[in-house]
Short mmCIF file of C-alpha atoms in Angstrom, two decimals:
data_model
loop_
_atom_site.label_atom_id
_atom_site.label_comp_id
_atom_site.label_asym_id
_atom_site.label_seq_id
_atom_site.Cartn_x
_atom_site.Cartn_y
_atom_site.Cartn_z
CA MET A 1 128.62 69.70 104.12
CA ARG A 2 128.31 73.36 103.19
CA THR A 3 130.71 74.75 100.62
CA HIS A 4 131.81 78.35 100.41
CA THR A 5 129.81 78.82 97.20
CA GLN A 6 126.51 78.02 98.90
CA THR A 7 124.72 81.00 100.34
CA ARG A 8 122.53 81.14 103.38
CA ARG A 9 118.90 81.68 102.68
CA PRO A 10 117.34 84.34 104.83
CA GLY A 11 115.00 82.79 107.32
CA PRO A 12 112.84 84.01 110.14
CA GLU A 13 114.57 81.79 112.68
CA ARG A 14 117.92 83.53 112.05
CA PHE A 15 116.32 86.98 112.14
CA LEU A 16 114.31 86.32 115.32
CA GLY A 17 117.58 85.85 117.22
CA THR A 18 118.56 89.49 116.70
CA GLU A 19 117.87 92.37 119.06
CA LEU A 20 116.33 94.32 116.17
CA ALA A 21 113.58 91.72 115.82
CA HIS A 22 112.34 92.73 119.27
CA GLU A 23 112.34 96.51 118.81
CA ILE A 24 108.78 97.82 118.54
CA GLN A 25 109.66 100.70 116.21
CA PHE A 26 111.29 98.27 113.77
CA LEU A 27 108.45 95.77 114.03
CA LEU A 28 105.91 98.50 113.28
CA ALA A 29 107.94 99.71 110.28
CA ARG A 30 108.36 96.16 108.96
CA THR A 31 104.67 95.41 109.41
CA SER A 32 103.75 98.65 107.64
CA ALA A 33 106.12 97.91 104.76
CA ARG A 34 104.74 94.38 104.30
CA GLY A 35 101.15 95.58 104.51
CA SER A 36 101.73 98.48 102.14
CA ALA A 37 103.52 96.28 99.59
CA ARG A 38 100.65 93.80 99.62
CA ALA A 39 98.01 96.54 99.43
CA ASN A 40 99.86 98.26 96.57
CA ALA A 41 99.92 94.99 94.63
CA MET A 42 96.22 94.39 95.25
CA LEU A 43 95.28 98.01 94.42
CA LYS A 44 97.24 97.95 91.15
CA PRO A 45 94.26 96.84 89.00
CA LEU A 46 92.43 99.94 90.28
CA LYS A 47 95.44 102.09 89.32
CA LEU A 48 95.91 103.19 92.94
CA LYS A 49 98.69 102.99 95.48
CA VAL A 50 98.33 103.11 99.26
CA ARG A 51 99.00 106.85 99.51
CA GLN A 52 96.49 107.66 96.78
CA TYR A 53 93.96 105.33 98.38
CA SER A 54 94.51 107.00 101.76
CA ALA A 55 93.92 110.47 100.32
CA LEU A 56 90.86 109.25 98.39
CA SER A 57 89.52 107.64 101.56
CA ILE A 58 89.79 110.91 103.48
CA ALA A 59 88.21 112.80 100.56
CA ALA A 60 85.35 110.27 100.50
CA SER A 61 84.82 110.47 104.27
CA GLY A 62 82.73 113.65 104.20
CA LEU A 63 85.30 115.56 106.29
CA ARG A 64 86.03 118.00 103.46
CA PRO A 65 89.61 118.56 104.66
CA THR A 66 91.88 121.32 103.45
CA GLN A 67 95.10 120.26 101.72
CA ARG A 68 96.97 121.14 104.92
CA GLU A 69 94.65 118.95 106.98
CA MET A 70 95.05 116.16 104.45
CA ALA A 71 98.82 116.35 104.95
CA PHE A 72 98.35 116.22 108.72
CA PHE A 73 95.92 113.27 108.58
CA LEU A 74 98.27 111.28 106.32
CA GLN A 75 101.41 112.35 108.23
CA LEU A 76 102.97 113.68 105.05
CA ASP A 77 104.64 116.95 104.22
CA PRO A 78 102.21 119.26 102.36
CA SER A 79 104.57 119.16 99.36
CA GLN A 80 104.08 115.37 99.22
CA VAL A 81 100.29 115.68 99.25
CA VAL A 82 100.05 118.02 96.26
CA PRO A 83 101.18 115.47 93.62
CA ILE A 84 98.94 112.79 95.15
CA LEU A 85 95.95 115.11 94.94
CA ASP A 86 96.97 116.22 91.43
CA GLN A 87 96.92 112.57 90.28
CA LEU A 88 93.50 111.98 91.84
CA GLU A 89 92.13 115.20 90.38
CA ASP A 90 93.51 114.39 86.91
CA ARG A 91 91.58 111.11 87.06
CA GLY A 92 88.37 112.93 88.03
CA LEU A 93 88.29 111.30 91.46
CA ILE A 94 88.44 114.45 93.61
CA ASN A 95 87.70 118.13 93.35
CA ARG A 96 89.43 120.98 95.12
CA GLU A 97 86.74 123.41 96.19
CA THR A 98 87.23 126.89 97.59
CA ASP A 99 86.80 126.95 101.36
CA PRO A 100 83.98 129.43 102.12
CA ASN A 101 85.67 130.23 105.46
CA ASP A 102 89.08 130.94 103.91
CA ARG A 103 89.15 131.61 100.18
CA ARG A 104 92.90 130.88 100.10
CA SER A 105 92.29 127.26 101.16
CA ARG A 106 90.98 124.41 99.08
CA LEU A 107 88.69 121.67 100.41
CA ILE A 108 89.25 118.15 99.11
CA VAL A 109 86.05 116.35 98.10
CA ALA A 110 85.56 113.03 96.32
CA THR A 111 83.58 113.10 93.09
CA GLU A 112 80.94 110.49 92.31
CA ALA A 113 83.58 108.54 90.35
CA GLY A 114 85.91 108.92 93.31
CA MET A 115 83.28 107.55 95.69
CA ASP A 116 82.71 104.55 93.42
CA LEU A 117 86.42 103.81 93.17
CA TYR A 118 86.87 104.35 96.90
CA ARG A 119 84.23 101.69 97.68
CA ARG A 120 85.98 99.14 95.45
CA ALA A 121 89.41 100.07 96.79
CA HIS A 122 88.17 99.87 100.38
CA GLU A 123 87.06 96.26 99.83
CA THR A 124 90.48 95.56 98.32
CA THR A 125 92.35 97.03 101.28
CA LEU A 126 90.20 95.05 103.72
CA ALA A 127 91.11 91.88 101.80
CA SER A 128 94.77 92.90 101.94
CA GLU A 129 94.48 93.48 105.68
CA ASP A 130 92.97 90.01 106.13
CA ILE A 131 95.95 88.46 104.38
CA THR A 132 98.49 90.55 106.29
CA LEU A 133 96.89 89.76 109.65
CA ASP A 134 95.93 86.16 108.93
CA THR A 135 97.92 84.85 111.90
CA LEU A 136 95.85 86.93 114.34
CA THR A 137 92.47 86.01 115.76
CA PRO A 138 89.62 88.52 115.41
CA ARG A 139 90.09 89.45 119.07
CA GLU A 140 93.85 89.98 118.58
CA ARG A 141 93.16 92.16 115.53
CA GLU A 142 90.83 94.34 117.56
CA GLN A 143 93.42 94.57 120.35
CA LEU A 144 96.06 95.58 117.82
CA ARG A 145 93.73 98.19 116.32
CA THR A 146 92.98 99.60 119.78
CA LEU A 147 96.67 99.79 120.71
CA LEU A 148 97.64 101.41 117.40
CA MET A 149 94.87 103.99 117.79
CA LYS A 150 96.30 104.91 121.19
CA ILE A 151 99.69 105.51 119.57
CA VAL A 152 98.56 107.53 116.54
CA ILE A 153 96.22 109.91 118.34
#
């Protein structure tokens, strides 16, 4: 018999009975939060967090984005991107170069050290993704990727 001092342990079976558990927006947010938390933990030895990794990834891509484009790509306010880029620049992982087409803009480019760290971090995030999506088959993962790409573009 349960006494009033015992507490219920949260469990998926209780949660799955709620309407919220079937709302796509909530499911996406919950999935993102779980994935980001895992990736942050796995990136910690590299002294990176998901947002820093994301910015470094774009810088390493060869796109040479402006800070404004970086904010757009990451879906962040430009004021949120500046401290992320400052941290990466302070570590010697990126450079801000003058845009030859608009001298007021700065292009974000990974340094050689940034490229090296990006490669290691990329392997780490792929491992994190494997853990997060371990209940999905390879085909289901590709379907999920395709559907998410349709939403974000």
